[in-house]
Structure formats: C-alpha cells, structure tokens
Coordinates of C-alpha atoms in Angstrom, one line a residue:
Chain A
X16 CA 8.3 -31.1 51.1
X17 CA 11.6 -33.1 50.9
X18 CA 14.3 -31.0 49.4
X19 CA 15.9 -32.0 46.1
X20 CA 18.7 -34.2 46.0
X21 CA 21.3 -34.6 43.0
X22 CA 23.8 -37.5 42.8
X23 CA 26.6 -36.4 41.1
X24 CA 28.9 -39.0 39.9
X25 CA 32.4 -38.2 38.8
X26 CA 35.5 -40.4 37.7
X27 CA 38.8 -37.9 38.2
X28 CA 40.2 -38.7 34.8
X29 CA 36.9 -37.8 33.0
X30 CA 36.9 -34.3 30.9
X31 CA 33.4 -34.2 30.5
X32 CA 33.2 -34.8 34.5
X33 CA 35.7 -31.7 35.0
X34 CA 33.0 -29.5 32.9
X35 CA 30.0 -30.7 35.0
X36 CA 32.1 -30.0 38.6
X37 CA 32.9 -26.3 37.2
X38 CA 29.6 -26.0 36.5
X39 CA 27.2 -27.3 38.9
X40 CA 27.3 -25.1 42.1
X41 CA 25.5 -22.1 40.4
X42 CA 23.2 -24.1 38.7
X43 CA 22.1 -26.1 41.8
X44 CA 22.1 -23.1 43.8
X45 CA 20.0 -21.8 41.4
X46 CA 17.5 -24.6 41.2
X47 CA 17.7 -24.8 44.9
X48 CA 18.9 -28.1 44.4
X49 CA 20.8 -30.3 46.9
X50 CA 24.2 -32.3 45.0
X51 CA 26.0 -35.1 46.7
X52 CA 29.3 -35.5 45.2
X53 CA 30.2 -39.1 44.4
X54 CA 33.2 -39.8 43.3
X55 CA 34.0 -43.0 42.0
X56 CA 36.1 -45.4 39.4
X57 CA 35.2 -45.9 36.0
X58 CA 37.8 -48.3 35.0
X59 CA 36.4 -51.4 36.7
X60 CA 33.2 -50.4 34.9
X61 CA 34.9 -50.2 32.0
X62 CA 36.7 -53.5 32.3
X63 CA 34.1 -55.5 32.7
X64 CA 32.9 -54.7 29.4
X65 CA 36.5 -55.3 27.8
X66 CA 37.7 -51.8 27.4
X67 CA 41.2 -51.4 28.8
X68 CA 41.6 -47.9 28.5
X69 CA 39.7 -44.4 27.8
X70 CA 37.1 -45.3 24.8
X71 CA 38.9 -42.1 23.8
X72 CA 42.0 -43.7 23.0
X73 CA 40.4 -46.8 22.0
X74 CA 38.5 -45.2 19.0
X75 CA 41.1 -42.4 17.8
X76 CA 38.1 -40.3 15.8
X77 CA 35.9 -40.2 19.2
X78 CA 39.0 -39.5 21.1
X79 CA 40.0 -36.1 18.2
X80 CA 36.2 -35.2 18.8
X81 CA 36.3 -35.3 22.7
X82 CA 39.4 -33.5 22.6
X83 CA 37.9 -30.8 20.2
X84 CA 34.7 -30.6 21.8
X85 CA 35.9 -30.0 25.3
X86 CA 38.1 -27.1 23.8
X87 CA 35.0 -25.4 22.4
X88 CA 33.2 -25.9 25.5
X89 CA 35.7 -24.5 27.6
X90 CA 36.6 -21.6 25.1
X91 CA 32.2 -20.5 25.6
X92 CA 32.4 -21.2 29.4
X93 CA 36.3 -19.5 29.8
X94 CA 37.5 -22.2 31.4
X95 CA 41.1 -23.5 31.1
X96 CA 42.0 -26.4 29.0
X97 CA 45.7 -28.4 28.8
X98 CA 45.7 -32.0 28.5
X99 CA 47.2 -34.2 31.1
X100 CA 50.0 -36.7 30.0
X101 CA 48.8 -39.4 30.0
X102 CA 45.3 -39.5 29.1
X103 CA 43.4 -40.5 31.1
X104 CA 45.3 -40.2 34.4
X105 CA 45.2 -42.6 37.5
X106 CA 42.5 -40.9 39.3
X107 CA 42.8 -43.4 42.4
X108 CA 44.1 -41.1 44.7
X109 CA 42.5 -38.4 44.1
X110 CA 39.3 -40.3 44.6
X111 CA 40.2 -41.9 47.8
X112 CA 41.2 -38.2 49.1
X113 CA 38.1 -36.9 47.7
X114 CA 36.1 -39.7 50.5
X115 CA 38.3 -38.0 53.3
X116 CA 37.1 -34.4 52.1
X117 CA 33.4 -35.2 51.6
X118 CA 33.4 -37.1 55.2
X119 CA 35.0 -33.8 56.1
X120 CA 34.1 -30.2 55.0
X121 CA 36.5 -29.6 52.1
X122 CA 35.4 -32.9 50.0
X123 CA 33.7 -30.2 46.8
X124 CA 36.1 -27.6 46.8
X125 CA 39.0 -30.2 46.9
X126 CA 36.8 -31.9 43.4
X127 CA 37.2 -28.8 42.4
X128 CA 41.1 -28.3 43.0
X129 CA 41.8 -31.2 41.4
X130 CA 39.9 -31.0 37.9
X131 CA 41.7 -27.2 37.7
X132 CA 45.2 -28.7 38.2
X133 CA 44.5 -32.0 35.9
X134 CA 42.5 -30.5 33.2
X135 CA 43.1 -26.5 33.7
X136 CA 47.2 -26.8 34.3
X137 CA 48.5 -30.2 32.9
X138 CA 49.6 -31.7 36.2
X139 CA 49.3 -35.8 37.0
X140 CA 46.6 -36.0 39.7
X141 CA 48.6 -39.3 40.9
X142 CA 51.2 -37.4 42.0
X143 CA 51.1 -36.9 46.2
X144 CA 52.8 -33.5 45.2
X145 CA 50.2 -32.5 43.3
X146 CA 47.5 -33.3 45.9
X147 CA 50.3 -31.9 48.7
X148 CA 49.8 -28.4 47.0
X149 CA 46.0 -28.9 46.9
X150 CA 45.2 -29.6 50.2
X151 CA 47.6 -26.8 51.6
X152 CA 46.1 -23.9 49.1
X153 CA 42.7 -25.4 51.3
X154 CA 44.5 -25.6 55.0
X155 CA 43.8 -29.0 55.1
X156 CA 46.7 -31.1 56.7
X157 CA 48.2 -33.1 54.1
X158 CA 50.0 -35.9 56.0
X159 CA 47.3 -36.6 57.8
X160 CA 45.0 -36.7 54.9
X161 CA 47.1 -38.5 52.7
X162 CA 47.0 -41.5 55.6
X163 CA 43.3 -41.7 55.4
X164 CA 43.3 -41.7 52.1
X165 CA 45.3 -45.1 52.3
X166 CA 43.2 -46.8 55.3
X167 CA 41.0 -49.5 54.6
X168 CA 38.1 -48.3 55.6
X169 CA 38.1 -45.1 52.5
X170 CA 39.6 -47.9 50.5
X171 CA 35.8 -50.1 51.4
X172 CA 34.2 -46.8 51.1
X173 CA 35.6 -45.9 47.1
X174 CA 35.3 -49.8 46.1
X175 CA 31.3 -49.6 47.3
X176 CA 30.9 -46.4 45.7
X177 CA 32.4 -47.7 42.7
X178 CA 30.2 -51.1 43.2
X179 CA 26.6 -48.7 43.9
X180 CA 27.3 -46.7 40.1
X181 CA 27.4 -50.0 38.7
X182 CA 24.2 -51.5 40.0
X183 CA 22.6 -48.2 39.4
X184 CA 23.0 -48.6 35.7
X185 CA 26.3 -45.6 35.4
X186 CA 28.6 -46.8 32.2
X187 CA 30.0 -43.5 32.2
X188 CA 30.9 -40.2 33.6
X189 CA 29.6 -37.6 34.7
X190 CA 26.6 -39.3 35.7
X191 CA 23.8 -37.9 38.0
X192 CA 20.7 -39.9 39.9
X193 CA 17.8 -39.1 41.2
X194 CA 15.8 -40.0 44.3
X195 CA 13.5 -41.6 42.1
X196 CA 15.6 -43.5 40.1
X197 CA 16.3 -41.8 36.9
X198 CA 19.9 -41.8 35.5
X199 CA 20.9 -39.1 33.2
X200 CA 24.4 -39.4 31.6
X201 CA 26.9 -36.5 30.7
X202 CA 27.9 -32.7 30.9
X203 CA 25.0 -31.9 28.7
X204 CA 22.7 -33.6 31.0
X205 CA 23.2 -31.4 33.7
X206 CA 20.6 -29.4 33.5
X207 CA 17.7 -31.6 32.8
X208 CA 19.4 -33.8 35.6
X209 CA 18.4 -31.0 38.1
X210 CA 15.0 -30.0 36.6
X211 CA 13.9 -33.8 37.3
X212 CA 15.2 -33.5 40.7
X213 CA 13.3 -30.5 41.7
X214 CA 9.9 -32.0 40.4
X215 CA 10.1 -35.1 41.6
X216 CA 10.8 -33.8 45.1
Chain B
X12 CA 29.1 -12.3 2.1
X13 CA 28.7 -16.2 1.4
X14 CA 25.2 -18.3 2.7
X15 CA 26.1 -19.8 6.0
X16 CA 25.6 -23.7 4.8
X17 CA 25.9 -27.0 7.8
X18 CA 26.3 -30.5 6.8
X19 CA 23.4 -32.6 8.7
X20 CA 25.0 -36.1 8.5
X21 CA 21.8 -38.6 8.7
X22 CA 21.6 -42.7 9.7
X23 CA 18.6 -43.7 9.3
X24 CA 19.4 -46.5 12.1
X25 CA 20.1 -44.1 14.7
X26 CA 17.2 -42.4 17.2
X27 CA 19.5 -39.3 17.9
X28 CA 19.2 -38.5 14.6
X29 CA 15.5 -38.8 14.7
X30 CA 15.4 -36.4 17.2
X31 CA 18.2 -34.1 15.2
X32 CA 15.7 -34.5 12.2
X33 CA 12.8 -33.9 13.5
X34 CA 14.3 -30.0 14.6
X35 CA 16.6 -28.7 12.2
X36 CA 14.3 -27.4 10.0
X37 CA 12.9 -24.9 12.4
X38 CA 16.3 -24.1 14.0
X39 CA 17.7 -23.5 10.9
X40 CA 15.4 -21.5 9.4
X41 CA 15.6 -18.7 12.9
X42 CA 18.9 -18.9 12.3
X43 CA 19.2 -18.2 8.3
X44 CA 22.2 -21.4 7.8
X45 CA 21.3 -23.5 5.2
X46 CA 21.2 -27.3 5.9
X47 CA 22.6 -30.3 3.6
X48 CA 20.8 -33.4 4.2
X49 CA 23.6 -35.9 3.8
X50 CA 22.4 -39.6 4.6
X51 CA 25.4 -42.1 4.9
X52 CA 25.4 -45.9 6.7
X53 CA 27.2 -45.9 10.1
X54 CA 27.5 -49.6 10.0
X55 CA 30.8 -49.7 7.3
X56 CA 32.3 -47.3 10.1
X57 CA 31.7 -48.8 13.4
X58 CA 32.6 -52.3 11.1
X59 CA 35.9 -51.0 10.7
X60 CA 36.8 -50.6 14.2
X61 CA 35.4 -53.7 15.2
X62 CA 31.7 -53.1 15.7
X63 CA 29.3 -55.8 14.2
X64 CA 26.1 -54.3 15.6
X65 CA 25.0 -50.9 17.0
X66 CA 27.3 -49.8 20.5
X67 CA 23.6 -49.9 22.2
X68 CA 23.4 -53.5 22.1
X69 CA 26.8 -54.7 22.8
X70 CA 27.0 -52.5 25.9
X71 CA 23.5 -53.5 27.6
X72 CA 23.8 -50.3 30.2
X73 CA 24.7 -47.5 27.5
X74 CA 21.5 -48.8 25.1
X75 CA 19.1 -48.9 28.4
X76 CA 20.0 -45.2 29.4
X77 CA 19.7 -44.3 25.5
X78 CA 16.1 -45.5 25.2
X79 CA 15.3 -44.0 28.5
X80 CA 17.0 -41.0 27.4
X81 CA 15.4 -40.4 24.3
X82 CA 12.0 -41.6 26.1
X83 CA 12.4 -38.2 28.3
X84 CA 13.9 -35.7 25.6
X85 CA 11.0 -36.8 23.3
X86 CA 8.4 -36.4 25.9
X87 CA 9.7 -32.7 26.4
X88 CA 9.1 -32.4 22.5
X89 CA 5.8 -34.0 21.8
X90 CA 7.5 -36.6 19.8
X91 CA 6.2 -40.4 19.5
X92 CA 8.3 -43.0 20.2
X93 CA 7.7 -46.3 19.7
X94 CA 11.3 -48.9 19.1
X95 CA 11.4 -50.4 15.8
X96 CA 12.0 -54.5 15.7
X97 CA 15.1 -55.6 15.3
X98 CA 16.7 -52.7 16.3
X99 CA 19.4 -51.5 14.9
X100 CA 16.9 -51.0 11.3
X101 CA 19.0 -52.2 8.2
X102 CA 19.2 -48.8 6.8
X103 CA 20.2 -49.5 3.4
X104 CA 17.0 -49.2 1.4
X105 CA 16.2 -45.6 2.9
X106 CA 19.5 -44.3 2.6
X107 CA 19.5 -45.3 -1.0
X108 CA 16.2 -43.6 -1.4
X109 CA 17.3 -40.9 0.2
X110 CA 19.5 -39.7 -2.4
X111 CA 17.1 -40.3 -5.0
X112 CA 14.8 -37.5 -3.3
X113 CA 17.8 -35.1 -2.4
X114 CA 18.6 -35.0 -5.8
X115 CA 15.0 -34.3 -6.9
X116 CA 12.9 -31.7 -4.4
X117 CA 11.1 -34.6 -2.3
X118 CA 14.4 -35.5 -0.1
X119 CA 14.3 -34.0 3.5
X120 CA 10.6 -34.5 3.2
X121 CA 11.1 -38.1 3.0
X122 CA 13.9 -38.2 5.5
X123 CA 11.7 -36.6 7.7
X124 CA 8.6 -39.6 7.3
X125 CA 11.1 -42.4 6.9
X126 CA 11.6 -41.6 10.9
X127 CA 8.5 -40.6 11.9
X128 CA 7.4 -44.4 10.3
X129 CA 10.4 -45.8 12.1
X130 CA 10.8 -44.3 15.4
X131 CA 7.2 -42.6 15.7
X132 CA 5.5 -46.0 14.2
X133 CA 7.6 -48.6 15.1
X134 CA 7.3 -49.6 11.4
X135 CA 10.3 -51.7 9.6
X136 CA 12.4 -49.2 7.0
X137 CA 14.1 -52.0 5.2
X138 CA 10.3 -53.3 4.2
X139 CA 9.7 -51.7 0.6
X140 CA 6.4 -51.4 1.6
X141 CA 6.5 -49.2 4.1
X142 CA 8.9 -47.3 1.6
X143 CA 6.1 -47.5 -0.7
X144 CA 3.6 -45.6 1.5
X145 CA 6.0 -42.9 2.4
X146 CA 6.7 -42.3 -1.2
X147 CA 3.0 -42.1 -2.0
X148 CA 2.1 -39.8 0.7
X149 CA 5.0 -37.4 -0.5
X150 CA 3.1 -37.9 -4.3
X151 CA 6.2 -39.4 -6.1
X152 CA 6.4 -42.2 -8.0
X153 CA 6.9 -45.0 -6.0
X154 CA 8.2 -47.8 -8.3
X155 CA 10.2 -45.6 -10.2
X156 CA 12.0 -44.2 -7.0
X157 CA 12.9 -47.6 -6.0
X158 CA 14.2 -48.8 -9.1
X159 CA 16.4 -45.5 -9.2
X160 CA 17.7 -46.4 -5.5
X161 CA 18.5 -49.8 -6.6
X162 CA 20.7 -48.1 -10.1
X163 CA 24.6 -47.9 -10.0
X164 CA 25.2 -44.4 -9.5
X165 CA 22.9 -44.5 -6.4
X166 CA 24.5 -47.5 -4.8
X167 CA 28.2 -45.8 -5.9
X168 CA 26.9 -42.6 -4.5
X169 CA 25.9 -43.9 -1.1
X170 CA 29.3 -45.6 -0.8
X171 CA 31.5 -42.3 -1.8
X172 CA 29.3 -40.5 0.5
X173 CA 30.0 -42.6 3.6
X174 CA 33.4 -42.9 2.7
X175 CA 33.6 -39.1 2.5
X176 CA 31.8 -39.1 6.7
X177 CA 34.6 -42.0 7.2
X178 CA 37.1 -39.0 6.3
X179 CA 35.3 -36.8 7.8
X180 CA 36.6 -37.9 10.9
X181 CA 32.5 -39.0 11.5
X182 CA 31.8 -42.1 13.6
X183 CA 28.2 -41.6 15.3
X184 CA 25.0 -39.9 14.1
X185 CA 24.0 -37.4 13.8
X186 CA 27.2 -35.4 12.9
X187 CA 27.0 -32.0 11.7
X188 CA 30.6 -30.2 9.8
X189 CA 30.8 -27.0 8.6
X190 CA 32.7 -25.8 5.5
X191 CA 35.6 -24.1 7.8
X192 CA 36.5 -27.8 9.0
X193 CA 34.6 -28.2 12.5
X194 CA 33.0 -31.6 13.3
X195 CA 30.1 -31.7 16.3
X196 CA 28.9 -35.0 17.3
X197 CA 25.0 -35.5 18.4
X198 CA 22.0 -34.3 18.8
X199 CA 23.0 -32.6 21.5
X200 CA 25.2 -30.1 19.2
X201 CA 22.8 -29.3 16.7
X202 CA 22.6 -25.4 18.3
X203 CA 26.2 -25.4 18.5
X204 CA 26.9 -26.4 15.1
X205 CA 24.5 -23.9 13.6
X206 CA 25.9 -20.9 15.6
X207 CA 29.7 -22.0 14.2
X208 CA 28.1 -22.4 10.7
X209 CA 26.8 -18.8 11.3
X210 CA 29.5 -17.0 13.0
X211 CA 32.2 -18.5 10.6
X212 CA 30.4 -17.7 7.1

C-alpha cells in the first residue's frame, strides 16, 4: 500500500493559510497522513485574473468578514491573532527561505515560525530581521540562508512552484491536492482534504 | 430567557445555499435556535461592486473547484445534483414567491423544493411553470401566489429586504447574522452560526 500523501499549498500572506499550518501536523499525524509543504505565490495568480491586491481589500465587506472570521476561529482554537501592517504582506522572502528549509530539515517548523510572527505578533515577514530572529530561535545559520534564499536556482524553484498551483487549478490559499488529482480549497477543507487522501491511497 | 433566533439569508441562485437549505432544519431543531428564512437577490450586491454575473463564471478556476466541491460535499449527504442551464438561475420569480409563502405557513417548504427543482432537477426557477408545480405539490393556490409575488408590496419588500443584507455587511450566500450583531458567511458556518445564536440568547 502506498502511503498517503497531502499537498499542502500555502501563500505567506494568506490568514486562512496561517490557520491550516497551525493546524495540520496533528491532524495528519492522526490520519497517518503524509503533507508536503508547498509554498508558493498567490499574487501572479491573482494578477492574471486582474486583481491587484488581497480580494480582501478589494471588496471591503469580504475583507470585515475575513478579518472577523479569523478572530472567531482563532479565539475556538487559542491561537493568537494581530494583523500585520500592511495587509497582505510581501511574502517573497519568506517563501524563497521556506524552499531552503524544506530542501533542508527545518523547511515546516520555519512555515510555522513565520505565520506566528506575521499573524500571531504583528511583525512584516519582508523584513530580513524578522526572518534573522526566526532562523536563530531554530539554529539555522542565517547568513548563509538568507544567500540561498537569493540564488537563482530557489528563485526557479518558487517561480515553478508558483507555475505547478496554477496548472493544477489553485486560485487560492490554502489549497491541498491529492495524488489523484482532487483540489480542495481552504482552512475548512482541511479535513476532508486528508480523508480523500487516505482512501484514495 | 429570550428564544435563541438566526437569520438564514437565502439566494436562490446560489448552490451553497442549497446545500445550507437542505440542513438547517435538522440542525436547528438539535439545537432549539429558531431560524428566519430570509430570501434576498445577491445580484444588486455583487452589481454594486462591479460584478455583472456570478464570481463562478468570471473566474473559470474558482467556479470549476465550486462544482467539484459541491459534487463531493453532496455525495457525502445523499443529495442530487444536477447544474441548472444558464447558470447563474435568474432568481427573481422565486425570491418574490418566497415571501408570499413566509408570510403565510407554506414558505421554507417551498424554499426547500424551489432547490431541490433547481439544483436536484436541473429544472429552470425563473420558468413559472416549474413554479407552478412546486406550488401545487405544497397544495397552495398556484395563480393566486403568483399574482401576489408580482403585487407592489412584494416587489417593495424584496428590495428593502436585500437592501437590509446590503447593510448587513452581506455579500455572498448563504449568510447567517444573529440578533447580537455577528455575520458568518457560507455554508460552511452554518454550525457556527447556530452555536453563537445559542450561546449569545
């Protein structure tokens, strides 16, 4: 029997992707379920269809909702919640550090690190201090990383990420895909996400 | 102590409410919160910022995982589906209806087929036939009902009532708010929704 496999797509800037990373280590450990962590960029998905910011901002009563929404799902699952400023932050480098990670052994908990310091304390996830502080609290050699993060080849890696969510059908985040083909589409999705993964391995 | 009491805002358009209408009842009932149907037309809001058809057709990927996803959660419940044509339905004629019955004893029962004709049946909603056949199977007075839809205080009362969604803060379907001021968004919040409705009466 092949063991399940999750893809689990997630755009730095995306609330809804900072629930689903908080959440989804029990819940595949649970289901006995394998997740690769993909990070990649919604904006150029985004831009192709015309939107030039965070549909959030876009439509202000969607945006008031999310905002809302997020708060009461944090207050049932005690999880932290400030806002960044701005919304939605520039999530390329933490991306392109998130490659490094994942090729490495800290790639998840460094996800992890970065949607508690954007979403759970405020701080701008484009500033090198910010991910300075996150890769020491996980003895991971910042300099070092910080240069890989800027070499082409993680720069390749993140655009063909980006490029593989779009041709898999992924308008938004978090997004999770199956061996099989099946694309399920936010937080809420989690769950089934996982259940389709284990019976269709 | 006061009746817990949720708002269930209804488009007949929209497939997430078909799914949010087809369990309310039940999940309502276990949990003692009584429901308001309250149908309004999503089309004057998503007009006003810029929308001239439903979001699922003007972005192609969003309206392909919406099908699909509704093809899976409906599976799960033993629903039919089967996509009405043209799709987004013009909703005007049910809606209009709809208040007729909500202010007589027949309404939620004919919310309730006017979905199951639409989304179950693939049938056409704006076709006062198919209105006609609903109406007959619910044992009301078919030509009187429609003649009531088409009356002034019908029409005016469908307008206040979507303006009153509008200021609501609503702009997708189905919404639920509760008297204490809370807005959720989707089908996917309809247990949500009831528990506020319940913890805050």
């Amino acid at each position: 029997m092949v063991a399940p496999t999750l893809d689990f797509w997630l755009e730095f800037a995306s609330t809804y992707s900072y629930l689903a990373a908080m959440r989804i280590r029990a819940l595949a450990d649970a289901a006995s379920v394998n997740v690769r962590f993909r990070p990649f960029l919604l904006g150029p998905i985004l831009a192709a269809q015309g939107w030039t910011t965070s549909p959030f901002n876009l439509y202000p009563a969607k945006g008031r909702n999310m905002w809302r929404d997020v708060e009461r799902i944090c207050a049932g699952l005690k999880l932290p919640l400030r806002r960044p400023d701005p919304f939605p932050q520039n999530s390329l480098l933490a991306a392109r550090l998130a490659l490094v990670g994942l090729a490495d052994s800290w790639g998840e908990d460094f996800c992890c690190a970065v949607y508690r310091a954007e979403f759970g304390d405020g701080k701008r996830i484009d500033d090198p201090q910010t991910m300075r502080a996150i890769l020491s609290d996980l003895k991971v050699e910042a300099e070092a990383s910080l240069a890989a993060a800027q070499s082409g080849p993680i720069k390749d890696k993140l655009r063909a990420q980006t490029e593989e969510a779009q041709k898999l059908g992924i308008f938004g985040a978090p997004s999770f895909t199956t061996a099989d083909g099946e694309l399920f589409w936010g937080n809420d999705r989690l769950e089934s996400a996982l259940a389709w993964a284990k019976r269709a391995a």
